[in-house]
Coordinates of C-alpha atoms in Angstrom, one line a residue:
Chain A
M1 CA 11.2 9.8 25.7
P2 CA 14.2 8.0 28.1
M3 CA 17.7 9.3 27.9
I4 CA 19.1 6.2 27.4
P5 CA 16.9 4.2 25.0
N6 CA 16.4 0.6 25.9
L7 CA 17.9 -2.0 24.1
I8 CA 16.0 -4.6 22.4
P9 CA 17.8 -8.2 21.9
I10 CA 16.7 -10.1 18.7
T11 CA 17.3 -13.1 17.5
C12 CA 16.7 -13.6 13.2
T13 CA 17.9 -15.5 10.3
I14 CA 20.3 -13.3 8.1
N15 CA 21.1 -15.2 4.7
G16 CA 20.7 -18.6 6.1
E17 CA 22.7 -17.8 9.5
T18 CA 21.4 -17.2 12.8
V19 CA 22.1 -13.8 14.5
S20 CA 21.6 -12.4 17.5
L21 CA 21.8 -8.5 18.6
S22 CA 21.1 -5.5 20.6
V23 CA 19.3 -3.0 18.8
S24 CA 18.4 0.5 19.6
P25 CA 14.5 1.2 18.8
R26 CA 15.4 4.1 16.6
E27 CA 17.6 1.8 14.3
T28 CA 16.6 0.7 10.9
L29 CA 16.8 -2.5 9.5
A30 CA 19.1 -1.1 6.8
D31 CA 21.7 0.4 9.4
M32 CA 21.7 -2.8 11.2
L33 CA 22.7 -4.9 8.4
R34 CA 25.2 -2.3 7.0
D35 CA 26.9 -1.1 9.9
R36 CA 26.4 -4.1 12.6
L37 CA 26.9 -7.3 10.1
G38 CA 28.6 -5.2 7.1
L39 CA 25.9 -6.6 4.6
T40 CA 26.8 -3.2 2.6
A41 CA 24.8 -4.7 -0.7
T42 CA 21.8 -3.1 1.0
H43 CA 22.3 0.4 -0.1
L44 CA 20.7 3.3 1.4
G45 CA 19.6 6.2 -1.1
C46 CA 16.7 8.2 0.2
E47 CA 15.8 6.6 3.7
H48 CA 12.5 7.1 3.3
G49 CA 10.9 4.3 0.9
A50 CA 11.0 6.1 -2.5
C51 CA 14.3 4.7 -4.4
G52 CA 14.4 1.1 -3.6
A53 CA 18.2 0.8 -3.3
C54 CA 17.6 -0.9 0.4
T55 CA 15.2 -3.7 -0.8
I56 CA 15.8 -6.9 1.2
V57 CA 13.6 -10.0 1.1
Y58 CA 11.4 -10.5 4.9
D59 CA 10.0 -13.4 5.2
G60 CA 9.7 -14.2 1.7
R61 CA 8.8 -10.9 0.1
T62 CA 10.7 -8.0 -0.9
A63 CA 10.9 -5.2 1.6
R64 CA 12.3 -1.6 2.0
A65 CA 14.7 -2.0 4.9
C66 CA 14.5 1.6 5.6
L67 CA 10.9 1.3 6.6
L68 CA 11.8 -1.5 9.0
L69 CA 13.1 -1.4 12.6
A70 CA 15.9 -3.5 13.3
A71 CA 13.7 -4.5 16.0
Q72 CA 11.4 -6.0 13.6
A73 CA 13.8 -8.6 12.6
D74 CA 13.4 -10.5 15.4
G75 CA 12.0 -13.7 14.8
A76 CA 12.5 -12.9 10.9
V77 CA 13.8 -14.6 8.2
I78 CA 15.9 -12.1 5.9
E79 CA 18.1 -12.1 2.7
T80 CA 20.0 -9.6 1.3
L81 CA 21.7 -9.6 -1.7
E82 CA 24.5 -11.3 -0.5
G83 CA 22.3 -14.2 0.5
A84 CA 20.6 -14.1 -3.2
S85 CA 23.8 -14.1 -4.7
A86 CA 25.3 -16.6 -2.8
S87 CA 22.8 -19.0 -3.5
G88 CA 22.7 -18.9 -7.3
R89 CA 19.0 -17.7 -7.1
I90 CA 19.7 -14.8 -9.2
A91 CA 23.0 -15.7 -11.3
A92 CA 20.6 -15.7 -14.4
L93 CA 19.5 -12.4 -13.7
Q94 CA 23.0 -11.1 -12.7
R95 CA 24.8 -12.5 -15.9
A96 CA 21.8 -11.0 -18.0
F97 CA 22.3 -7.1 -16.3
H98 CA 26.2 -7.7 -16.8
E99 CA 25.5 -8.5 -20.5
R100 CA 23.1 -5.8 -21.3
G101 CA 25.0 -3.2 -19.5
A102 CA 21.8 -2.6 -17.1
L103 CA 23.9 -1.1 -14.7
Q104 CA 26.4 1.7 -14.9
C105 CA 27.2 3.1 -11.3
G106 CA 25.7 -0.2 -9.7
F107 CA 23.8 2.1 -6.5
C108 CA 19.8 0.7 -7.7
T109 CA 21.0 -2.6 -9.0
P110 CA 20.8 -5.1 -5.7
G111 CA 17.3 -3.7 -5.0
L112 CA 16.6 -3.9 -8.6
L113 CA 17.8 -7.7 -8.7
L114 CA 15.9 -8.8 -5.8
A115 CA 12.5 -6.8 -7.3
A116 CA 13.3 -8.6 -10.8
A117 CA 13.6 -12.2 -8.7
E118 CA 10.0 -11.4 -7.4
V119 CA 8.3 -10.6 -9.9
L120 CA 9.8 -13.6 -12.3
A121 CA 9.0 -15.8 -9.2
E122 CA 5.4 -15.0 -9.3
H123 CA 4.8 -14.0 -13.3
P124 CA 7.5 -16.2 -15.3
A125 CA 6.5 -14.4 -18.7
P126 CA 6.0 -10.9 -17.6
S127 CA 4.9 -8.6 -20.5
R128 CA 7.4 -5.5 -20.7
D129 CA 5.0 -3.4 -19.3
A130 CA 4.3 -5.7 -16.2
I131 CA 8.3 -5.4 -16.0
R132 CA 8.1 -2.0 -15.7
A133 CA 5.6 -1.7 -13.3
A134 CA 7.5 -4.2 -11.0
L135 CA 10.0 -1.7 -11.3
S136 CA 8.3 1.5 -10.2
G137 CA 9.6 1.7 -6.9
H138 CA 12.9 1.6 -7.8
L139 CA 15.1 4.5 -9.3
C140 CA 17.9 4.5 -11.3
R141 CA 19.5 7.4 -12.8
C142 CA 22.1 6.0 -15.1
T143 CA 20.5 3.7 -17.6
G144 CA 17.3 5.0 -18.4
Y145 CA 16.0 1.5 -17.6
Q146 CA 15.7 0.1 -21.0
A147 CA 18.8 -2.4 -20.8
I148 CA 17.0 -3.3 -16.9
V149 CA 14.0 -4.2 -18.8
D150 CA 15.9 -5.9 -21.5
A151 CA 17.7 -8.2 -19.3
I152 CA 14.9 -9.2 -17.2
E153 CA 12.6 -9.7 -20.2
A154 CA 15.6 -12.3 -21.4
T155 CA 15.8 -14.0 -18.3
A156 CA 12.3 -14.8 -18.2
A157 CA 12.4 -15.8 -22.1
A158 CA 15.6 -18.0 -21.3
A159 CA 14.1 -19.8 -18.4
T160 CA 10.9 -20.3 -19.9
G161 CA 12.4 -21.3 -23.1
A162 CA 10.0 -18.9 -25.2
G163 CA 11.2 -17.0 -27.8
S164 CA 15.1 -16.0 -29.1
R165 CA 17.0 -13.8 -26.8
R166 CA 16.9 -10.0 -28.0
Chain B
M1 CA 16.9 10.8 7.1
K2 CA 17.2 9.2 10.7
P3 CA 13.9 9.1 13.3
A4 CA 14.2 10.7 16.8
A5 CA 14.8 8.7 19.8
F6 CA 11.6 6.7 20.8
D7 CA 10.6 3.8 22.7
Y8 CA 9.6 0.8 21.0
V9 CA 7.4 -2.1 22.5
R10 CA 6.1 -5.2 20.6
A11 CA 2.5 -5.9 21.6
T12 CA 2.2 -9.6 22.4
S13 CA -1.5 -9.3 22.5
L14 CA -4.4 -7.4 21.5
T15 CA -5.3 -6.9 25.3
H16 CA -1.6 -5.9 25.5
A17 CA -1.6 -3.3 22.4
L18 CA -4.6 -1.8 23.8
D19 CA -3.3 -1.7 27.6
L20 CA -0.2 0.4 26.3
L21 CA -2.6 2.6 24.2
A22 CA -4.7 3.5 27.5
S23 CA -1.6 3.9 29.3
A24 CA -0.6 7.7 28.1
D25 CA 3.6 7.7 28.0
P26 CA 4.1 11.1 29.6
D27 CA 6.8 11.5 27.6
G28 CA 4.7 12.4 24.3
E29 CA 2.3 10.5 22.1
T30 CA 1.9 6.9 21.4
R31 CA 1.5 5.8 17.9
V32 CA 0.7 2.0 16.2
L33 CA 3.4 0.5 13.9
A34 CA 1.5 -1.8 11.3
G35 CA 2.9 -1.8 7.9
G36 CA 5.1 1.4 8.7
Q37 CA 5.1 2.4 5.1
S38 CA 3.7 5.7 5.7
L39 CA 4.7 6.2 9.1
V40 CA 8.3 5.2 9.3
P41 CA 9.0 7.7 6.3
L42 CA 7.2 10.6 8.3
M43 CA 9.3 9.7 11.5
A44 CA 12.7 9.8 8.8
M45 CA 11.7 13.1 7.9
R46 CA 10.9 14.4 11.2
L47 CA 7.3 15.0 10.7
A48 CA 6.6 12.6 13.2
A49 CA 8.3 12.2 16.3
P50 CA 6.2 9.5 18.4
A51 CA 7.7 9.3 22.1
R52 CA 6.5 5.5 21.8
L53 CA 5.6 2.8 19.4
V54 CA 3.4 0.1 19.9
D55 CA 4.5 -2.6 17.4
I56 CA 1.4 -4.8 16.3
N57 CA 2.6 -6.9 13.4
R58 CA 2.7 -9.9 15.5
L59 CA -0.9 -10.0 16.3
A60 CA -2.2 -12.9 14.6
A61 CA -5.5 -12.1 15.1
L62 CA -5.6 -9.1 13.2
E63 CA -4.8 -10.6 10.2
R64 CA -8.3 -12.5 9.7
L65 CA -9.5 -12.9 6.0
E66 CA -12.9 -14.1 5.8
V67 CA -16.6 -14.3 4.3
I68 CA -19.2 -14.3 7.1
D69 CA -22.6 -13.8 7.2
G70 CA -22.6 -11.8 3.5
R71 CA -19.6 -9.8 4.8
L72 CA -15.9 -9.6 3.8
V73 CA -14.4 -9.0 7.4
I74 CA -10.6 -7.8 6.8
G75 CA -8.2 -7.8 9.8
A76 CA -6.3 -4.8 9.8
L77 CA -2.9 -6.3 9.2
V78 CA -4.3 -8.1 6.1
R79 CA -1.3 -6.7 3.6
H80 CA -1.8 -4.8 0.4
H81 CA -0.5 -8.1 -1.3
R82 CA -2.6 -10.0 0.1
L83 CA -5.7 -8.3 -0.9
A84 CA -4.7 -8.4 -4.3
T85 CA -3.7 -12.3 -4.8
D86 CA -6.5 -13.9 -2.4
P87 CA -9.5 -15.4 -4.0
R88 CA -11.9 -14.3 -1.5
V89 CA -10.9 -10.7 -1.7
A90 CA -11.1 -11.0 -5.7
S91 CA -14.7 -12.5 -5.4
A92 CA -16.6 -10.5 -2.2
A93 CA -14.5 -7.4 -2.9
P94 CA -13.2 -7.3 -6.7
L95 CA -13.0 -3.3 -6.1
L96 CA -10.4 -3.8 -3.3
A97 CA -8.6 -6.6 -5.0
R98 CA -7.9 -4.1 -7.7
A99 CA -7.0 -1.5 -5.9
A100 CA -4.7 -3.4 -3.9
T101 CA -2.5 -3.9 -7.1
Q102 CA -2.5 0.1 -7.9
V103 CA -1.4 1.6 -4.6
A104 CA 2.3 2.1 -4.1
H105 CA 5.0 -0.1 -5.6
P106 CA 5.5 -4.1 -5.0
A107 CA 7.7 -3.6 -1.8
I108 CA 5.8 -1.5 -0.2
R109 CA 2.4 -3.6 -1.2
N110 CA 4.3 -6.4 0.9
R111 CA 4.1 -4.5 4.2
G112 CA 1.8 -1.7 3.8
T113 CA -1.9 -3.0 6.0
F114 CA -5.6 -2.2 5.1
G115 CA -5.8 -0.9 8.7
G116 CA -2.7 1.0 8.6
S117 CA -4.1 2.9 5.3
L118 CA -7.3 3.9 6.6
A119 CA -6.3 4.9 10.3
H120 CA -3.4 7.0 8.9
A121 CA -6.2 8.7 6.5
D122 CA -3.9 10.3 3.9
P123 CA -5.6 12.4 1.7
A124 CA -3.9 10.8 -1.2
A125 CA -4.8 7.0 -0.3
A126 CA -7.0 4.9 -2.6
F127 CA -8.3 2.6 0.2
P128 CA -10.3 5.0 2.4
A129 CA -12.5 5.9 -0.6
C130 CA -13.1 2.1 -1.3
A131 CA -14.3 1.7 2.1
L132 CA -16.4 4.7 1.4
A133 CA -17.6 3.7 -1.7
L134 CA -18.1 0.1 -0.6
G135 CA -20.3 1.2 2.7
A136 CA -17.4 -0.1 5.5
T137 CA -17.7 -0.7 8.7
L138 CA -14.7 -0.3 10.9
T139 CA -14.4 -2.1 14.3
L140 CA -12.5 0.3 16.8
A141 CA -11.0 -1.6 20.0
S142 CA -10.1 0.0 23.4
A143 CA -9.5 -1.4 26.8
A144 CA -12.9 -0.4 27.7
G145 CA -14.6 -2.4 24.9
R146 CA -15.3 -1.8 21.3
R147 CA -17.8 0.0 19.0
E148 CA -18.6 0.1 15.0
V149 CA -17.8 3.4 13.0
P150 CA -19.3 3.5 9.8
A151 CA -16.7 4.3 7.1
T152 CA -18.9 7.8 6.2
A153 CA -18.0 8.9 9.8
F154 CA -14.5 7.8 10.0
F155 CA -12.7 10.2 7.9
E156 CA -13.2 13.4 9.2
G157 CA -10.1 15.5 7.9
L158 CA -6.5 15.6 6.7
Y159 CA -4.9 12.7 8.5
Q160 CA -7.7 13.0 11.2
T161 CA -10.1 9.9 11.9
A162 CA -13.0 9.0 14.9
L163 CA -9.9 6.8 16.2
R164 CA -9.4 7.9 19.7
P165 CA -5.8 7.8 21.2
D166 CA -6.4 4.7 23.2
E167 CA -8.1 2.7 20.0
L168 CA -7.0 0.3 17.6
L169 CA -8.7 -0.1 14.5
V170 CA -9.2 -3.8 14.6
E171 CA -10.9 -5.0 11.8
V172 CA -12.8 -3.8 8.8
A173 CA -16.3 -5.1 7.4
V174 CA -17.4 -4.8 3.6
P175 CA -20.6 -6.1 2.1
A176 CA -19.7 -9.1 0.1
A177 CA -20.2 -8.7 -3.9
T178 CA -22.9 -10.5 -5.3
A179 CA -23.7 -11.4 -8.8
A180 CA -25.1 -8.0 -9.0
S181 CA -22.4 -6.2 -7.9
R182 CA -20.3 -3.8 -10.2
S183 CA -17.4 -2.0 -9.5
A184 CA -14.3 0.3 -11.1
F185 CA -11.5 1.7 -9.8
V186 CA -9.9 4.6 -11.5
I187 CA -6.3 6.1 -10.7
F188 CA -4.4 8.8 -12.4
T189 CA -0.7 8.8 -11.7
R190 CA 2.3 10.5 -13.0
R191 CA 4.3 7.3 -12.8
P192 CA 2.8 3.6 -11.6
G193 CA 2.6 3.4 -7.8
D194 CA 3.0 7.3 -7.4
F195 CA 0.7 9.5 -4.8
P196 CA -2.4 10.3 -7.3
V197 CA -3.2 13.0 -9.3
A198 CA -6.6 12.1 -8.8
G199 CA -8.6 8.8 -8.5
L200 CA -12.3 7.3 -8.1
A201 CA -13.8 4.4 -6.4
A202 CA -17.0 3.4 -7.5
V203 CA -19.8 0.7 -6.9
A204 CA -23.1 0.3 -8.1
R205 CA -26.0 -2.7 -8.7
A206 CA -27.2 -3.9 -11.8
A207 CA -30.9 -3.0 -12.3
D208 CA -33.1 -5.7 -11.1
D209 CA -34.5 -5.6 -14.6
R210 CA -31.8 -7.6 -16.4
S211 CA -32.7 -6.1 -20.0
A212 CA -32.2 -2.8 -18.8
V213 CA -28.5 -2.9 -19.5
D214 CA -28.4 0.8 -19.3
R215 CA -29.3 1.1 -15.5
L216 CA -27.1 1.3 -12.5
A217 CA -28.9 1.2 -9.0
D218 CA -27.1 1.8 -5.4
I219 CA -24.2 3.6 -6.5
R220 CA -21.5 5.3 -4.4
L221 CA -19.2 7.2 -5.8
A222 CA -15.6 8.0 -3.7
V223 CA -13.6 10.5 -5.1
F224 CA -10.0 10.5 -3.4
G225 CA -6.3 12.2 -3.8
V226 CA -7.9 15.7 -4.3
G227 CA -9.3 16.9 -1.3
D228 CA -8.8 16.7 2.6
T229 CA -10.4 13.1 2.9
P230 CA -12.1 11.2 -0.1
L231 CA -15.3 13.0 -1.0
L232 CA -18.5 11.3 -1.9
A233 CA -19.7 12.5 -5.0
D234 CA -23.7 11.3 -4.0
T235 CA -25.1 14.1 -6.5
A236 CA -23.2 12.5 -9.5
A237 CA -24.3 8.8 -8.1
A238 CA -28.1 10.3 -8.0
I239 CA -28.3 11.7 -11.6
L240 CA -26.8 8.3 -12.8
E241 CA -29.6 6.2 -10.9
S242 CA -32.4 8.4 -11.9
G243 CA -32.6 7.1 -15.4
P244 CA -31.2 5.5 -18.3
I245 CA -27.6 6.3 -18.7
D246 CA -27.1 7.6 -21.5
A247 CA -24.2 10.8 -22.8
A248 CA -26.7 13.4 -21.7
R249 CA -27.0 11.6 -18.1
I250 CA -23.2 11.3 -17.6
D251 CA -22.7 14.8 -18.8
A252 CA -25.1 15.8 -16.3
A253 CA -23.1 13.8 -13.8
V254 CA -20.0 15.0 -14.7
A255 CA -21.1 18.6 -14.3
A256 CA -22.3 17.9 -10.6
L257 CA -18.9 16.8 -9.6
D258 CA -18.2 20.8 -9.8
T259 CA -19.3 21.0 -6.0
L260 CA -16.7 19.0 -5.1
E261 CA -14.4 20.6 -2.7
I262 CA -11.1 20.1 -4.6
R263 CA -7.6 21.5 -3.9
D264 CA -4.5 21.7 -5.8
S265 CA -1.2 20.3 -5.2
A266 CA 2.5 21.1 -6.2
T267 CA 2.0 19.3 -9.5
A268 CA -1.7 19.5 -10.3
S269 CA -4.0 22.5 -10.3
V270 CA -7.4 22.7 -9.3
R271 CA -8.8 23.2 -12.9
Y272 CA -6.5 19.8 -13.9
R273 CA -7.6 17.6 -11.0
R274 CA -11.6 18.8 -11.8
H275 CA -10.9 17.7 -15.5
L276 CA -9.7 14.2 -14.3
V277 CA -12.0 13.6 -11.8
G278 CA -14.5 13.7 -14.7
V279 CA -12.6 11.5 -16.6
A280 CA -12.7 8.9 -14.1
L281 CA -16.3 9.0 -13.6
R282 CA -16.9 8.7 -17.4
R283 CA -14.3 5.7 -17.6
A284 CA -15.7 4.5 -14.1
T285 CA -19.6 4.7 -15.4
A286 CA -18.2 2.5 -18.8
A287 CA -17.0 -0.2 -16.5
L288 CA -20.0 -0.1 -14.0
L289 CA -22.7 -0.7 -17.1
R290 CA -20.4 -3.1 -18.7
P291 CA -17.7 -4.7 -16.6
E292 CA -17.0 -7.9 -18.8
A293 CA -16.2 -5.2 -21.8
V294 CA -14.0 -2.5 -20.2
A295 CA -10.7 -2.9 -18.7
C296 CA -10.7 0.0 -16.7
R297 CA -7.3 2.2 -15.9

């Protein structure tokens, strides 16, 4: 392998803004977002795709930022939790998580919010089992998950006007 | 958990990718980067340290998904989420559509590719078993040309396939399901999306005599997650095909699974896995016989 790695020029859209950078081949997208752009809501837990804390939205679908190379961001449209929060698209989920104590240390929360937003976008009224399946790739070591499932279920119920909030 | 240094080249065309694979890198191994959901973790853990990655993610030609001449053709870059949601897959290969909802987690399924899963040949993976059960044909391309390899000749061992270093898996064809086609997918995991403790992909055809509701033909059973490769349980399939499927015949088929070479893991003994493979066969058989009545899991 080369002693001085090739730097790769990339241009991508991150949270609605066009960003141009030169990246190293071994730089992950997660490291690029955190260290180069200061988007530190992308949390790095396991760095091998097991914990879900680094989940972002890549070309419209959730993905693990630790399993994407920064070089793969070229031409992509990327949204991090900062962008999803600023746009207001996950405001109801954020409020529900807050109200129900669906977080404690908050390390897993960015990934959970983006995963929850994706499942609600595709299944407006998911069962609790479907919510749990959608969250299966996200590890939370504080809450025991009950409050997280409650918060997502309540958000869905409020959005669809179905039933009373638990 | 950072990968060792490597060089990265984004292929701009299939020819470009094949030329890169044909020109060996003097510094070491060249690997193809598709979904990256298995390769990148291996690199992060330094279990893989390729000298060069050839990124094929922008090759739109590998995203093909269509039914042609009675076959569903699946481009190597078709991602699990698309298999799970595309109506053509649901009708032409319901086994794949179902399996694609059970493999890994949603964010992984958004990136992971069908071709990548087959080429990686992880013994825990479900899609290699589905390819075996469906009698898939894999198209491998190199700068020198193309060849077609049946799934039965593709999976050679633990992470070992018939792919040569200069070859790329470009697409996979499976016979399109007909009104008589039956399939079942059973997977046992400790949590949804985990690597399986054991699993089974099964296909069959309803008997030509529609009144023979307890008969099945052309049964193919592929067990996965328990050995070095997915394993075809041909003896068990032959027993099920040999007459009306009653309790005694199912017991005999389950007993025939004892010859499969099953390995243990840190969390599952051979005995436990062998038991689960039997349970999977019982559930799959019920689903194959009464596809409308049995929610198989």
